[in-house]
Amino acid sequence: MARPQLIVALDVREALTGLTISERLGDSIGFYRIGLGMLTGGALALANELKQQHGKSILLDLRLGGIAEEVADAVHGLAQFEIDYLTVDNDVEVLRAGTSAVSGTATRILAAHRDHSNAARVATMADDAFAAGAHGIIVPAISVATVRQRPAANGKLVIANGLDAGEHAAEALRGGADHVVVGRSITEAADPVRAASDLLATLP
């Protein structure tokens, strides 16, 4: 049975390749991340197929940013695909626009930022994101425990990104992460099914 804590990143350029990986992993994985690298390779078509035909949950990690009104329009359109999690830049106006655009839908807006310089800095940015209405945040594993301890994180999603070692994924979950995102150590393994099974066995 799929473990919802684990999100497998389909870090490939073409939707067909991503679909092949997901079919090979089968029922063991129920949650996938689709990133910007697949945007012109069928990302939305894959997200829709995995969601509607295969019953998978989807993190669409596009990190939308720029003019808040344009982000709101984009988010509104993407929410029609019943995306579970959608990332936008950790910018107050963008976050407010994004969360407003998904009001009344099941889509949750996650803040994403590029400054991972230290855990304290990440925690401060998380506070700002939650104050702006973000439903959750994506952070490096080293920052999970610090962010989770912030009062503003109560009831919010904390997701550890970019993990490729089972012990780090387990540590992030013990530190308070709701999900961990793991990519190439599974998708590029000689036996992805075995790699996923081995990693799942390490999770609390």
CSV table of C-alpha atoms in Angstrom, one decimal:
chain,number,residue,atom,x,y,z
A,1,MET,CA,0.0,0.0,0.0
A,2,ALA,CA,1.3,3.5,-0.8
A,3,ARG,CA,2.8,5.6,2.0
A,4,PRO,CA,1.6,9.2,1.7
A,5,GLN,CA,4.6,10.6,3.4
A,6,LEU,CA,6.8,9.8,0.4
A,7,ILE,CA,6.5,11.9,-2.8
A,8,VAL,CA,8.6,10.6,-5.7
A,9,ALA,CA,10.0,13.3,-7.9
A,10,LEU,CA,9.6,12.6,-11.6
A,11,ASP,CA,12.6,14.6,-12.6
A,12,VAL,CA,12.4,13.8,-16.3
A,13,ARG,CA,11.6,16.0,-19.3
A,14,GLU,CA,8.9,13.9,-21.0
A,15,ALA,CA,5.5,12.9,-19.7
A,16,LEU,CA,5.7,9.5,-21.3
A,17,THR,CA,8.9,8.7,-19.4
A,18,GLY,CA,7.3,9.9,-16.2
A,19,LEU,CA,4.2,7.7,-16.8
A,20,THR,CA,6.4,4.7,-17.5
A,21,ILE,CA,8.2,5.2,-14.2
A,22,SER,CA,4.9,5.6,-12.3
A,23,GLU,CA,3.5,2.4,-13.9
A,24,ARG,CA,6.6,0.5,-13.0
A,25,LEU,CA,6.3,1.6,-9.3
A,26,GLY,CA,2.7,0.7,-9.3
A,27,ASP,CA,0.7,0.8,-6.1
A,28,SER,CA,3.7,1.2,-3.9
A,29,ILE,CA,3.8,5.0,-4.6
A,30,GLY,CA,0.7,7.2,-4.4
A,31,PHE,CA,2.2,10.7,-4.6
A,32,TYR,CA,4.3,12.3,-7.3
A,33,ARG,CA,6.1,15.6,-7.8
A,34,ILE,CA,6.1,17.0,-11.3
A,35,GLY,CA,8.5,20.0,-11.8
A,36,LEU,CA,9.2,22.8,-14.1
A,37,GLY,CA,11.6,20.7,-16.2
A,38,MET,CA,8.6,18.9,-17.7
A,39,LEU,CA,6.6,22.0,-18.4
A,40,THR,CA,7.0,21.7,-22.2
A,41,GLY,CA,7.0,17.9,-22.2
A,42,GLY,CA,3.5,17.3,-21.1
A,43,ALA,CA,3.5,18.1,-17.4
A,44,LEU,CA,-0.2,19.0,-17.1
A,45,ALA,CA,-1.3,16.0,-19.2
A,46,LEU,CA,0.7,13.7,-17.0
A,47,ALA,CA,-0.6,15.3,-13.8
A,48,ASN,CA,-4.1,14.9,-15.1
A,49,GLU,CA,-3.6,11.3,-16.1
A,50,LEU,CA,-1.9,10.3,-12.9
A,51,LYS,CA,-4.7,12.0,-10.9
A,52,GLN,CA,-7.8,11.0,-12.8
A,53,GLN,CA,-6.9,7.6,-14.2
A,54,HIS,CA,-4.5,6.2,-11.6
A,55,GLY,CA,-5.7,7.8,-8.4
A,56,LYS,CA,-2.3,9.4,-7.6
A,57,SER,CA,-1.8,12.6,-5.6
A,58,ILE,CA,0.2,15.4,-7.3
A,59,LEU,CA,2.6,18.1,-6.2
A,60,LEU,CA,3.0,20.4,-9.2
A,61,ASP,CA,6.3,22.2,-8.4
A,62,LEU,CA,6.2,25.1,-10.8
A,63,ARG,CA,7.2,27.9,-8.3
A,64,LEU,CA,5.0,30.4,-10.0
A,65,GLY,CA,6.1,34.0,-9.5
A,66,GLY,CA,6.0,37.5,-10.9
A,67,ILE,CA,2.9,39.7,-11.2
A,68,ALA,CA,0.4,38.6,-8.5
A,69,GLU,CA,-2.7,38.9,-10.7
A,70,GLU,CA,-1.1,36.8,-13.4
A,71,VAL,CA,-0.1,34.1,-10.9
A,72,ALA,CA,-3.7,34.1,-9.6
A,73,ASP,CA,-5.0,33.5,-13.1
A,74,ALA,CA,-2.5,30.6,-13.6
A,75,VAL,CA,-3.3,29.1,-10.2
A,76,HIS,CA,-7.1,29.3,-10.9
A,77,GLY,CA,-6.6,27.4,-14.1
A,78,LEU,CA,-4.3,24.8,-12.6
A,79,ALA,CA,-6.7,24.1,-9.7
A,80,GLN,CA,-9.2,22.8,-12.3
A,81,PHE,CA,-6.9,19.8,-12.7
A,82,GLU,CA,-7.5,19.0,-9.1
A,83,ILE,CA,-3.8,19.3,-8.3
A,84,ASP,CA,-3.2,18.5,-4.6
A,85,TYR,CA,-0.2,20.8,-4.0
A,86,LEU,CA,1.0,23.7,-6.1
A,87,THR,CA,4.1,25.8,-5.4
A,88,VAL,CA,4.5,29.5,-5.9
A,89,ASP,CA,7.3,31.9,-5.0
A,90,ASN,CA,7.6,32.9,-1.3
A,91,ASP,CA,6.4,36.4,-2.0
A,92,VAL,CA,3.7,37.9,0.1
A,93,GLU,CA,1.6,39.3,-2.8
A,94,VAL,CA,2.0,36.1,-4.8
A,95,LEU,CA,1.1,33.9,-1.9
A,96,ARG,CA,-2.0,35.9,-1.1
A,97,ALA,CA,-3.1,35.8,-4.8
A,98,GLY,CA,-2.4,32.1,-5.0
A,99,THR,CA,-4.3,31.1,-1.9
A,100,SER,CA,-7.2,33.3,-2.9
A,101,ALA,CA,-7.4,31.7,-6.3
A,102,VAL,CA,-7.7,28.2,-4.8
A,103,SER,CA,-10.4,29.1,-2.4
A,104,GLY,CA,-13.2,26.5,-2.5
A,105,THR,CA,-11.0,23.9,-4.2
A,106,ALA,CA,-8.9,21.0,-2.8
A,107,THR,CA,-5.6,22.5,-4.1
A,108,ARG,CA,-3.2,23.7,-1.4
A,109,ILE,CA,-0.6,26.4,-2.1
A,110,LEU,CA,3.0,25.8,-0.9
A,111,ALA,CA,5.6,28.5,-0.6
A,112,ALA,CA,8.9,27.8,-2.3
A,113,HIS,CA,12.1,29.9,-2.0
A,114,ARG,CA,15.6,29.7,-3.1
A,115,ASP,CA,17.5,31.0,-0.1
A,116,HIS,CA,18.5,27.9,1.9
A,117,SER,CA,21.5,29.6,3.6
A,118,ASN,CA,20.7,28.5,7.1
A,119,ALA,CA,17.8,27.0,9.1
A,120,ALA,CA,17.1,30.2,11.1
A,121,ARG,CA,16.7,32.2,7.8
A,122,VAL,CA,14.4,29.5,6.4
A,123,ALA,CA,12.3,29.5,9.6
A,124,THR,CA,11.9,33.3,9.3
A,125,MET,CA,10.8,33.0,5.7
A,126,ALA,CA,8.4,30.2,6.7
A,127,ASP,CA,6.8,32.6,9.3
A,128,ASP,CA,6.3,35.2,6.6
A,129,ALA,CA,4.8,32.6,4.2
A,130,PHE,CA,2.3,31.3,6.7
A,131,ALA,CA,1.4,34.9,7.7
A,132,ALA,CA,0.6,35.5,4.0
A,133,GLY,CA,-1.7,32.5,3.9
A,134,ALA,CA,0.4,29.7,2.5
A,135,HIS,CA,-1.0,26.3,3.3
A,136,GLY,CA,2.5,24.9,3.6
A,137,ILE,CA,6.2,25.3,2.7
A,138,ILE,CA,8.9,23.3,1.0
A,139,VAL,CA,12.2,23.4,2.9
A,140,PRO,CA,15.5,21.5,2.9
A,141,ALA,CA,15.6,18.5,5.4
A,142,ILE,CA,18.0,20.3,7.7
A,143,SER,CA,15.4,23.0,8.3
A,144,VAL,CA,12.4,20.8,9.0
A,145,ALA,CA,12.6,20.6,12.8
A,146,THR,CA,13.3,24.3,13.1
A,147,VAL,CA,10.3,25.3,10.9
A,148,ARG,CA,8.0,22.8,12.6
A,149,GLN,CA,8.7,24.2,16.0
A,150,ARG,CA,7.5,27.7,15.0
A,151,PRO,CA,4.1,28.6,16.3
A,152,ALA,CA,3.0,29.8,12.9
A,153,ALA,CA,3.6,26.2,11.5
A,154,ASN,CA,0.8,24.8,13.6
A,155,GLY,CA,-1.6,23.1,11.2
A,156,LYS,CA,0.5,23.9,8.2
A,157,LEU,CA,2.3,21.5,5.7
A,158,VAL,CA,6.0,21.1,6.0
A,159,ILE,CA,7.6,19.2,3.1
A,160,ALA,CA,11.3,18.2,2.9
A,161,ASN,CA,12.6,18.4,-0.7
A,162,GLY,CA,15.6,17.1,-2.6
A,163,LEU,CA,16.3,14.0,-0.5
A,164,ASP,CA,18.2,11.0,-1.9
A,165,ALA,CA,19.1,9.0,1.2
A,166,GLY,CA,16.7,7.0,3.3
A,167,GLU,CA,18.2,8.0,6.6
A,168,HIS,CA,17.7,11.7,5.7
A,169,ALA,CA,14.1,11.1,4.7
A,170,ALA,CA,13.4,9.3,8.0
A,171,GLU,CA,15.1,12.1,10.0
A,172,ALA,CA,13.0,14.7,8.2
A,173,LEU,CA,9.8,12.8,9.1
A,174,ARG,CA,10.8,12.5,12.7
A,175,GLY,CA,11.6,16.2,12.7
A,176,GLY,CA,8.0,17.0,11.7
A,177,ALA,CA,7.8,16.8,8.0
A,178,ASP,CA,4.4,15.8,6.5
A,179,HIS,CA,6.1,14.5,3.3
A,180,VAL,CA,9.6,13.9,1.9
A,181,VAL,CA,10.4,14.3,-1.7
A,182,VAL,CA,12.9,11.8,-3.1
A,183,GLY,CA,13.8,11.6,-6.8
A,184,ARG,CA,16.7,10.0,-8.7
A,185,SER,CA,17.7,7.5,-6.0
A,186,ILE,CA,14.4,5.8,-6.9
A,187,THR,CA,13.7,6.8,-10.5
A,188,GLU,CA,17.2,6.2,-11.8
A,189,ALA,CA,17.9,3.0,-9.8
A,190,ALA,CA,18.5,-0.2,-11.7
A,191,ASP,CA,15.5,-1.6,-9.9
A,192,PRO,CA,13.2,1.4,-9.0
A,193,VAL,CA,10.7,-0.9,-7.2
A,194,ARG,CA,13.3,-2.3,-5.0
A,195,ALA,CA,14.8,1.1,-4.3
A,196,ALA,CA,11.4,2.5,-3.3
A,197,SER,CA,10.7,-0.6,-1.1
A,198,ASP,CA,14.1,-0.2,0.6
A,199,LEU,CA,13.5,3.5,1.3
A,200,LEU,CA,9.9,2.9,2.5
A,201,ALA,CA,11.2,0.4,5.0
A,202,THR,CA,13.4,3.0,6.6
A,203,LEU,CA,10.5,5.5,7.2
A,204,PRO,CA,8.9,5.8,10.6
